């Protein structure tokens, strides 16, 4: 006997914040253009590295928006959860893009060590300041939404990294202006590359958890088991599975062993309502399935497997 409390597949977490992502994409593309022009005119590798990072952010946000659109397509008999996992795959692509960009930046910085060209610091500084201001605006737009969606979180982390990268470029420009130490530009490039990797790893780890159907963060399975067992008529619970389809769409299923006398039509409905209420107080999901098993049947299975 199964029971699904809700069969609705509402809009995903990323979909709810689509307008924010579009605004951030527009800002990011404008800054990329400014920084690329500034890098070419100034000869700054760190500015070019920051532009490359922001370009990867723009690609990541574009992927996230496309994924949100795909994820909103209705479910079918072949894909019973629709295309909601597309958002997770987009987050995976974002993480991989970040890793590739950081490696490319690092490699180019190493190549330029000992042969750093002269940098036009006025152009470099102006472009970096504009980039920092744009990043602050993007962070304000994404604030709050990054806690609900992996893709929005990915965009938020990337913009935060860009802000730190812009600060590194600003610092390098100031050092060169004051001391004439041209290698500061190359050092700033290495710093930017090193800042990207930890964020990429964090996002990649969360994506892998979703793909491996790990329990959502903060969910205590043992506590949920104990509360289900506290429901009147329940004698045992097993085969508990908790996983995430995509950001904001957790799923729960369990086999619940109940006293034989409970499994009449009225008793089963009341028990399911109690189980759903119990689950809802500890785990926020509209996708839950309980398979009710009479105690006598469980004892029969136990004897068969003994």
PDB file of N, CA and C in Angstrom, residues 130-198:
ATOM      1  N   UNK A 130      35.647  48.862 -11.728  1.00  0.00           N
ATOM      2  CA  UNK A 130      34.328  48.671 -12.349  1.00  0.00           C
ATOM      3  C   UNK A 130      33.846  47.235 -12.148  1.00  0.00           C
ATOM      4  N   UNK A 131      34.765  46.284 -12.282  1.00  0.00           N
ATOM      5  CA  UNK A 131      34.413  44.886 -12.074  1.00  0.00           C
ATOM      6  C   UNK A 131      33.974  44.613 -10.653  1.00  0.00           C
ATOM      7  N   UNK A 132      34.677  45.191  -9.684  1.00  0.00           N
ATOM      8  CA  UNK A 132      34.324  44.997  -8.279  1.00  0.00           C
ATOM      9  C   UNK A 132      32.945  45.570  -7.983  1.00  0.00           C
ATOM     10  N   UNK A 133      32.655  46.745  -8.511  1.00  0.00           N
ATOM     11  CA  UNK A 133      31.347  47.371  -8.281  1.00  0.00           C
ATOM     12  C   UNK A 133      30.230  46.518  -8.865  1.00  0.00           C
ATOM     13  N   UNK A 134      30.451  45.983 -10.058  1.00  0.00           N
ATOM     14  CA  UNK A 134      29.443  45.126 -10.693  1.00  0.00           C
ATOM     15  C   UNK A 134      29.239  43.841  -9.907  1.00  0.00           C
ATOM     16  N   UNK A 135      30.321  43.280  -9.371  1.00  0.00           N
ATOM     17  CA  UNK A 135      30.211  42.058  -8.580  1.00  0.00           C
ATOM     18  C   UNK A 135      29.409  42.282  -7.299  1.00  0.00           C
ATOM     19  N   UNK A 136      29.607  43.420  -6.670  1.00  0.00           N
ATOM     20  CA  UNK A 136      28.838  43.746  -5.466  1.00  0.00           C
ATOM     21  C   UNK A 136      27.346  43.819  -5.807  1.00  0.00           C
ATOM     22  N   UNK A 137      27.023  44.440  -6.933  1.00  0.00           N
ATOM     23  CA  UNK A 137      25.628  44.537  -7.357  1.00  0.00           C
ATOM     24  C   UNK A 137      25.033  43.145  -7.597  1.00  0.00           C
ATOM     25  N   UNK A 138      25.807  42.261  -8.215  1.00  0.00           N
ATOM     26  CA  UNK A 138      25.334  40.896  -8.487  1.00  0.00           C
ATOM     27  C   UNK A 138      25.115  40.118  -7.188  1.00  0.00           C
ATOM     28  N   UNK A 139      26.012  40.290  -6.226  1.00  0.00           N
ATOM     29  CA  UNK A 139      25.865  39.603  -4.935  1.00  0.00           C
ATOM     30  C   UNK A 139      24.598  40.049  -4.227  1.00  0.00           C
ATOM     31  N   UNK A 140      24.289  41.328  -4.299  1.00  0.00           N
ATOM     32  CA  UNK A 140      23.064  41.837  -3.678  1.00  0.00           C
ATOM     33  C   UNK A 140      21.833  41.213  -4.346  1.00  0.00           C
ATOM     34  N   UNK A 141      21.875  41.070  -5.658  1.00  0.00           N
ATOM     35  CA  UNK A 141      20.753  40.483  -6.396  1.00  0.00           C
ATOM     36  C   UNK A 141      20.536  39.019  -6.005  1.00  0.00           C
ATOM     37  N   UNK A 142      21.643  38.278  -5.823  1.00  0.00           N
ATOM     38  CA  UNK A 142      21.551  36.845  -5.546  1.00  0.00           C
ATOM     39  C   UNK A 142      21.423  36.519  -4.062  1.00  0.00           C
ATOM     40  N   UNK A 143      21.573  37.502  -3.219  1.00  0.00           N
ATOM     41  CA  UNK A 143      21.570  37.257  -1.774  1.00  0.00           C
ATOM     42  C   UNK A 143      20.258  36.597  -1.335  1.00  0.00           C
ATOM     43  N   UNK A 144      20.358  35.534  -0.553  1.00  0.00           N
ATOM     44  CA  UNK A 144      19.185  34.819  -0.063  1.00  0.00           C
ATOM     45  C   UNK A 144      18.808  33.664  -0.964  1.00  0.00           C
ATOM     46  N   UNK A 145      18.739  33.928  -2.284  1.00  0.00           N
ATOM     47  CA  UNK A 145      18.361  32.874  -3.229  1.00  0.00           C
ATOM     48  C   UNK A 145      19.407  31.769  -3.288  1.00  0.00           C
ATOM     49  N   UNK A 146      20.666  32.086  -2.939  1.00  0.00           N
ATOM     50  CA  UNK A 146      21.738  31.091  -3.047  1.00  0.00           C
ATOM     51  C   UNK A 146      21.588  29.970  -2.025  1.00  0.00           C
ATOM     52  N   UNK A 147      20.730  30.149  -1.034  1.00  0.00           N
ATOM     53  CA  UNK A 147      20.524  29.090  -0.044  1.00  0.00           C
ATOM     54  C   UNK A 147      19.510  28.045  -0.524  1.00  0.00           C
ATOM     55  N   UNK A 148      18.821  28.313  -1.612  1.00  0.00           N
ATOM     56  CA  UNK A 148      17.740  27.444  -2.069  1.00  0.00           C
ATOM     57  C   UNK A 148      18.107  26.569  -3.261  1.00  0.00           C
ATOM     58  N   UNK A 149      19.077  26.986  -4.052  1.00  0.00           N
ATOM     59  CA  UNK A 149      19.371  26.283  -5.300  1.00  0.00           C
ATOM     60  C   UNK A 149      20.865  26.103  -5.501  1.00  0.00           C
ATOM     61  N   UNK A 150      21.261  24.904  -5.942  1.00  0.00           N
ATOM     62  CA  UNK A 150      22.668  24.646  -6.238  1.00  0.00           C
ATOM     63  C   UNK A 150      23.171  25.562  -7.342  1.00  0.00           C
ATOM     64  N   UNK A 151      22.336  25.786  -8.348  1.00  0.00           N
ATOM     65  CA  UNK A 151      22.776  26.626  -9.458  1.00  0.00           C
ATOM     66  C   UNK A 151      22.911  28.081  -9.053  1.00  0.00           C
ATOM     67  N   UNK A 152      21.958  28.583  -8.265  1.00  0.00           N
ATOM     68  CA  UNK A 152      22.069  29.953  -7.785  1.00  0.00           C
ATOM     69  C   UNK A 152      23.255  30.070  -6.831  1.00  0.00           C
ATOM     70  N   UNK A 153      23.469  29.016  -6.021  1.00  0.00           N
ATOM     71  CA  UNK A 153      24.624  29.017  -5.128  1.00  0.00           C
ATOM     72  C   UNK A 153      25.923  29.032  -5.940  1.00  0.00           C
ATOM     73  N   UNK A 154      25.940  28.250  -7.020  1.00  0.00           N
ATOM     74  CA  UNK A 154      27.117  28.251  -7.878  1.00  0.00           C
ATOM     75  C   UNK A 154      27.398  29.628  -8.442  1.00  0.00           C
ATOM     76  N   UNK A 155      26.338  30.295  -8.912  1.00  0.00           N
ATOM     77  CA  UNK A 155      26.503  31.652  -9.450  1.00  0.00           C
ATOM     78  C   UNK A 155      26.964  32.615  -8.362  1.00  0.00           C
ATOM     79  N   UNK A 156      26.400  32.480  -7.165  1.00  0.00           N
ATOM     80  CA  UNK A 156      26.763  33.349  -6.042  1.00  0.00           C
ATOM     81  C   UNK A 156      28.242  33.185  -5.680  1.00  0.00           C
ATOM     82  N   UNK A 157      28.682  31.924  -5.586  1.00  0.00           N
ATOM     83  CA  UNK A 157      30.075  31.656  -5.242  1.00  0.00           C
ATOM     84  C   UNK A 157      31.027  32.170  -6.316  1.00  0.00           C
ATOM     85  N   UNK A 158      30.618  32.039  -7.565  1.00  0.00           N
ATOM     86  CA  UNK A 158      31.452  32.507  -8.658  1.00  0.00           C
ATOM     87  C   UNK A 158      31.583  34.031  -8.626  1.00  0.00           C
ATOM     88  N   UNK A 159      30.462  34.715  -8.374  1.00  0.00           N
ATOM     89  CA  UNK A 159      30.501  36.176  -8.288  1.00  0.00           C
ATOM     90  C   UNK A 159      31.345  36.622  -7.096  1.00  0.00           C
ATOM     91  N   UNK A 160      31.214  35.893  -5.971  1.00  0.00           N
ATOM     92  CA  UNK A 160      32.031  36.216  -4.800  1.00  0.00           C
ATOM     93  C   UNK A 160      33.511  36.050  -5.119  1.00  0.00           C
ATOM     94  N   UNK A 161      33.832  34.985  -5.822  1.00  0.00           N
ATOM     95  CA  UNK A 161      35.218  34.786  -6.251  1.00  0.00           C
ATOM     96  C   UNK A 161      35.685  35.882  -7.179  1.00  0.00           C
ATOM     97  N   UNK A 162      34.794  36.335  -8.060  1.00  0.00           N
ATOM     98  CA  UNK A 162      35.134  37.437  -8.958  1.00  0.00           C
ATOM     99  C   UNK A 162      35.431  38.711  -8.179  1.00  0.00           C
ATOM    100  N   UNK A 163      34.643  38.941  -7.117  1.00  0.00           N
ATOM    101  CA  UNK A 163      34.866  40.129  -6.301  1.00  0.00           C
ATOM    102  C   UNK A 163      36.250  40.073  -5.651  1.00  0.00           C
ATOM    103  N   UNK A 164      36.588  38.915  -5.104  1.00  0.00           N
ATOM    104  CA  UNK A 164      37.915  38.745  -4.512  1.00  0.00           C
ATOM    105  C   UNK A 164      39.002  38.878  -5.575  1.00  0.00           C
ATOM    106  N   UNK A 165      38.707  38.353  -6.762  1.00  0.00           N
ATOM    107  CA  UNK A 165      39.656  38.482  -7.864  1.00  0.00           C
ATOM    108  C   UNK A 165      39.870  39.939  -8.263  1.00  0.00           C
ATOM    109  N   UNK A 166      38.785  40.701  -8.280  1.00  0.00           N
ATOM    110  CA  UNK A 166      38.899  42.133  -8.607  1.00  0.00           C
ATOM    111  C   UNK A 166      39.738  42.857  -7.564  1.00  0.00           C
ATOM    112  N   UNK A 167      39.552  42.473  -6.287  1.00  0.00           N
ATOM    113  CA  UNK A 167      40.372  43.070  -5.227  1.00  0.00           C
ATOM    114  C   UNK A 167      41.855  42.743  -5.433  1.00  0.00           C
ATOM    115  N   UNK A 168      42.116  41.498  -5.883  1.00  0.00           N
ATOM    116  CA  UNK A 168      43.508  41.095  -6.132  1.00  0.00           C
ATOM    117  C   UNK A 168      44.112  41.930  -7.268  1.00  0.00           C
ATOM    118  N   UNK A 169      43.322  42.170  -8.299  1.00  0.00           N
ATOM    119  CA  UNK A 169      43.798  42.985  -9.424  1.00  0.00           C
ATOM    120  C   UNK A 169      44.044  44.421  -8.969  1.00  0.00           C
ATOM    121  N   UNK A 170      43.106  44.957  -8.164  1.00  0.00           N
ATOM    122  CA  UNK A 170      43.273  46.316  -7.641  1.00  0.00           C
ATOM    123  C   UNK A 170      44.559  46.420  -6.813  1.00  0.00           C
ATOM    124  N   UNK A 171      44.777  45.421  -5.947  1.00  0.00           N
ATOM    125  CA  UNK A 171      45.980  45.415  -5.112  1.00  0.00           C
ATOM    126  C   UNK A 171      47.240  45.358  -5.963  1.00  0.00           C
ATOM    127  N   UNK A 172      47.212  44.512  -7.017  1.00  0.00           N
ATOM    128  CA  UNK A 172      48.375  44.393  -7.900  1.00  0.00           C
ATOM    129  C   UNK A 172      48.650  45.715  -8.615  1.00  0.00           C
ATOM    130  N   UNK A 173      47.580  46.370  -9.054  1.00  0.00           N
ATOM    131  CA  UNK A 173      47.746  47.650  -9.751  1.00  0.00           C
ATOM    132  C   UNK A 173      48.362  48.698  -8.827  1.00  0.00           C
ATOM    133  N   UNK A 174      47.894  48.733  -7.586  1.00  0.00           N
ATOM    134  CA  UNK A 174      48.424  49.698  -6.620  1.00  0.00           C
ATOM    135  C   UNK A 174      49.897  49.421  -6.334  1.00  0.00           C
ATOM    136  N   UNK A 175      50.239  48.130  -6.172  1.00  0.00           N
ATOM    137  CA  UNK A 175      51.636  47.755  -5.901  1.00  0.00           C
ATOM    138  C   UNK A 175      52.538  48.186  -7.055  1.00  0.00           C
ATOM    139  N   UNK A 176      52.093  47.939  -8.279  1.00  0.00           N
ATOM    140  CA  UNK A 176      52.902  48.312  -9.447  1.00  0.00           C
ATOM    141  C   UNK A 176      53.053  49.821  -9.540  1.00  0.00           C
ATOM    142  N   UNK A 177      51.967  50.557  -9.284  1.00  0.00           N
ATOM    143  CA  UNK A 177      52.010  52.024  -9.347  1.00  0.00           C
ATOM    144  C   UNK A 177      52.984  52.606  -8.310  1.00  0.00           C
ATOM    145  N   UNK A 178      52.977  51.997  -7.114  1.00  0.00           N
ATOM    146  CA  UNK A 178      53.789  52.538  -6.017  1.00  0.00           C
ATOM    147  C   UNK A 178      55.239  52.087  -6.103  1.00  0.00           C
ATOM    148  N   UNK A 179      55.453  50.798  -6.434  1.00  0.00           N
ATOM    149  CA  UNK A 179      56.812  50.228  -6.368  1.00  0.00           C
ATOM    150  C   UNK A 179      57.419  49.902  -7.727  1.00  0.00           C
ATOM    151  N   UNK A 180      56.586  49.791  -8.755  1.00  0.00           N
ATOM    152  CA  UNK A 180      57.100  49.385 -10.064  1.00  0.00           C
ATOM    153  C   UNK A 180      57.344  47.895 -10.176  1.00  0.00           C
ATOM    154  N   UNK A 181      56.892  47.119  -9.193  1.00  0.00           N
ATOM    155  CA  UNK A 181      57.095  45.665  -9.177  1.00  0.00           C
ATOM    156  C   UNK A 181      56.089  45.003 -10.125  1.00  0.00           C
ATOM    157  N   UNK A 182      56.505  44.791 -11.403  1.00  0.00           N
ATOM    158  CA  UNK A 182      55.611  44.293 -12.442  1.00  0.00           C
ATOM    159  C   UNK A 182      55.114  42.866 -12.185  1.00  0.00           C
ATOM    160  N   UNK A 183      55.915  42.082 -11.458  1.00  0.00           N
ATOM    161  CA  UNK A 183      55.520  40.688 -11.196  1.00  0.00           C
ATOM    162  C   UNK A 183      54.281  40.583 -10.315  1.00  0.00           C
ATOM    163  N   UNK A 184      53.876  41.708  -9.707  1.00  0.00           N
ATOM    164  CA  UNK A 184      52.671  41.698  -8.873  1.00  0.00           C
ATOM    165  C   UNK A 184      51.451  41.279  -9.687  1.00  0.00           C
ATOM    166  N   UNK A 185      51.452  41.615 -10.975  1.00  0.00           N
ATOM    167  CA  UNK A 185      50.337  41.233 -11.845  1.00  0.00           C
ATOM    168  C   UNK A 185      50.260  39.721 -12.001  1.00  0.00           C
ATOM    169  N   UNK A 186      51.430  39.090 -12.204  1.00  0.00           N
ATOM    170  CA  UNK A 186      51.474  37.631 -12.348  1.00  0.00           C
ATOM    171  C   UNK A 186      51.101  36.943 -11.036  1.00  0.00           C
ATOM    172  N   UNK A 187      51.571  37.479  -9.919  1.00  0.00           N
ATOM    173  CA  UNK A 187      51.258  36.916  -8.610  1.00  0.00           C
ATOM    174  C   UNK A 187      49.747  36.988  -8.351  1.00  0.00           C
ATOM    175  N   UNK A 188      49.140  38.104  -8.728  1.00  0.00           N
ATOM    176  CA  UNK A 188      47.692  38.260  -8.557  1.00  0.00           C
ATOM    177  C   UNK A 188      46.936  37.220  -9.385  1.00  0.00           C
ATOM    178  N   UNK A 189      47.472  36.898 -10.563  1.00  0.00           N
ATOM    179  CA  UNK A 189      46.841  35.875 -11.409  1.00  0.00           C
ATOM    180  C   UNK A 189      46.843  34.515 -10.715  1.00  0.00           C
ATOM    181  N   UNK A 190      47.976  34.178 -10.081  1.00  0.00           N
ATOM    182  CA  UNK A 190      48.075  32.916  -9.346  1.00  0.00           C
ATOM    183  C   UNK A 190      47.091  32.900  -8.182  1.00  0.00           C
ATOM    184  N   UNK A 191      46.985  34.025  -7.491  1.00  0.00           N
ATOM    185  CA  UNK A 191      46.044  34.134  -6.365  1.00  0.00           C
ATOM    186  C   UNK A 191      44.615  33.890  -6.836  1.00  0.00           C
ATOM    187  N   UNK A 192      44.247  34.478  -7.972  1.00  0.00           N
ATOM    188  CA  UNK A 192      42.902  34.293  -8.520  1.00  0.00           C
ATOM    189  C   UNK A 192      42.646  32.822  -8.841  1.00  0.00           C
ATOM    190  N   UNK A 193      43.636  32.178  -9.457  1.00  0.00           N
ATOM    191  CA  UNK A 193      43.490  30.758  -9.800  1.00  0.00           C
ATOM    192  C   UNK A 193      43.306  29.903  -8.545  1.00  0.00           C
ATOM    193  N   UNK A 194      44.068  30.219  -7.508  1.00  0.00           N
ATOM    194  CA  UNK A 194      43.985  29.451  -6.265  1.00  0.00           C
ATOM    195  C   UNK A 194      42.673  29.686  -5.524  1.00  0.00           C
ATOM    196  N   UNK A 195      42.076  30.862  -5.707  1.00  0.00           N
ATOM    197  CA  UNK A 195      40.798  31.158  -5.065  1.00  0.00           C
ATOM    198  C   UNK A 195      39.652  30.395  -5.714  1.00  0.00           C
ATOM    199  N   UNK A 196      39.782  30.110  -6.987  1.00  0.00           N
ATOM    200  CA  UNK A 196      38.699  29.452  -7.713  1.00  0.00           C
ATOM    201  C   UNK A 196      38.551  27.992  -7.291  1.00  0.00           C
ATOM    202  N   UNK A 197      39.663  27.293  -7.110  1.00  0.00           N
ATOM    203  CA  UNK A 197      39.633  25.846  -6.897  1.00  0.00           C
ATOM    204  C   UNK A 197      38.823  25.390  -5.685  1.00  0.00           C
ATOM    205  N   UNK A 198      38.984  25.991  -4.493  1.00  0.00           N
ATOM    206  CA  UNK A 198      38.197  25.522  -3.344  1.00  0.00           C
ATOM    207  C   UNK A 198      36.688  25.661  -3.554  1.00  0.00           C
TER     208      UNK A 198
END
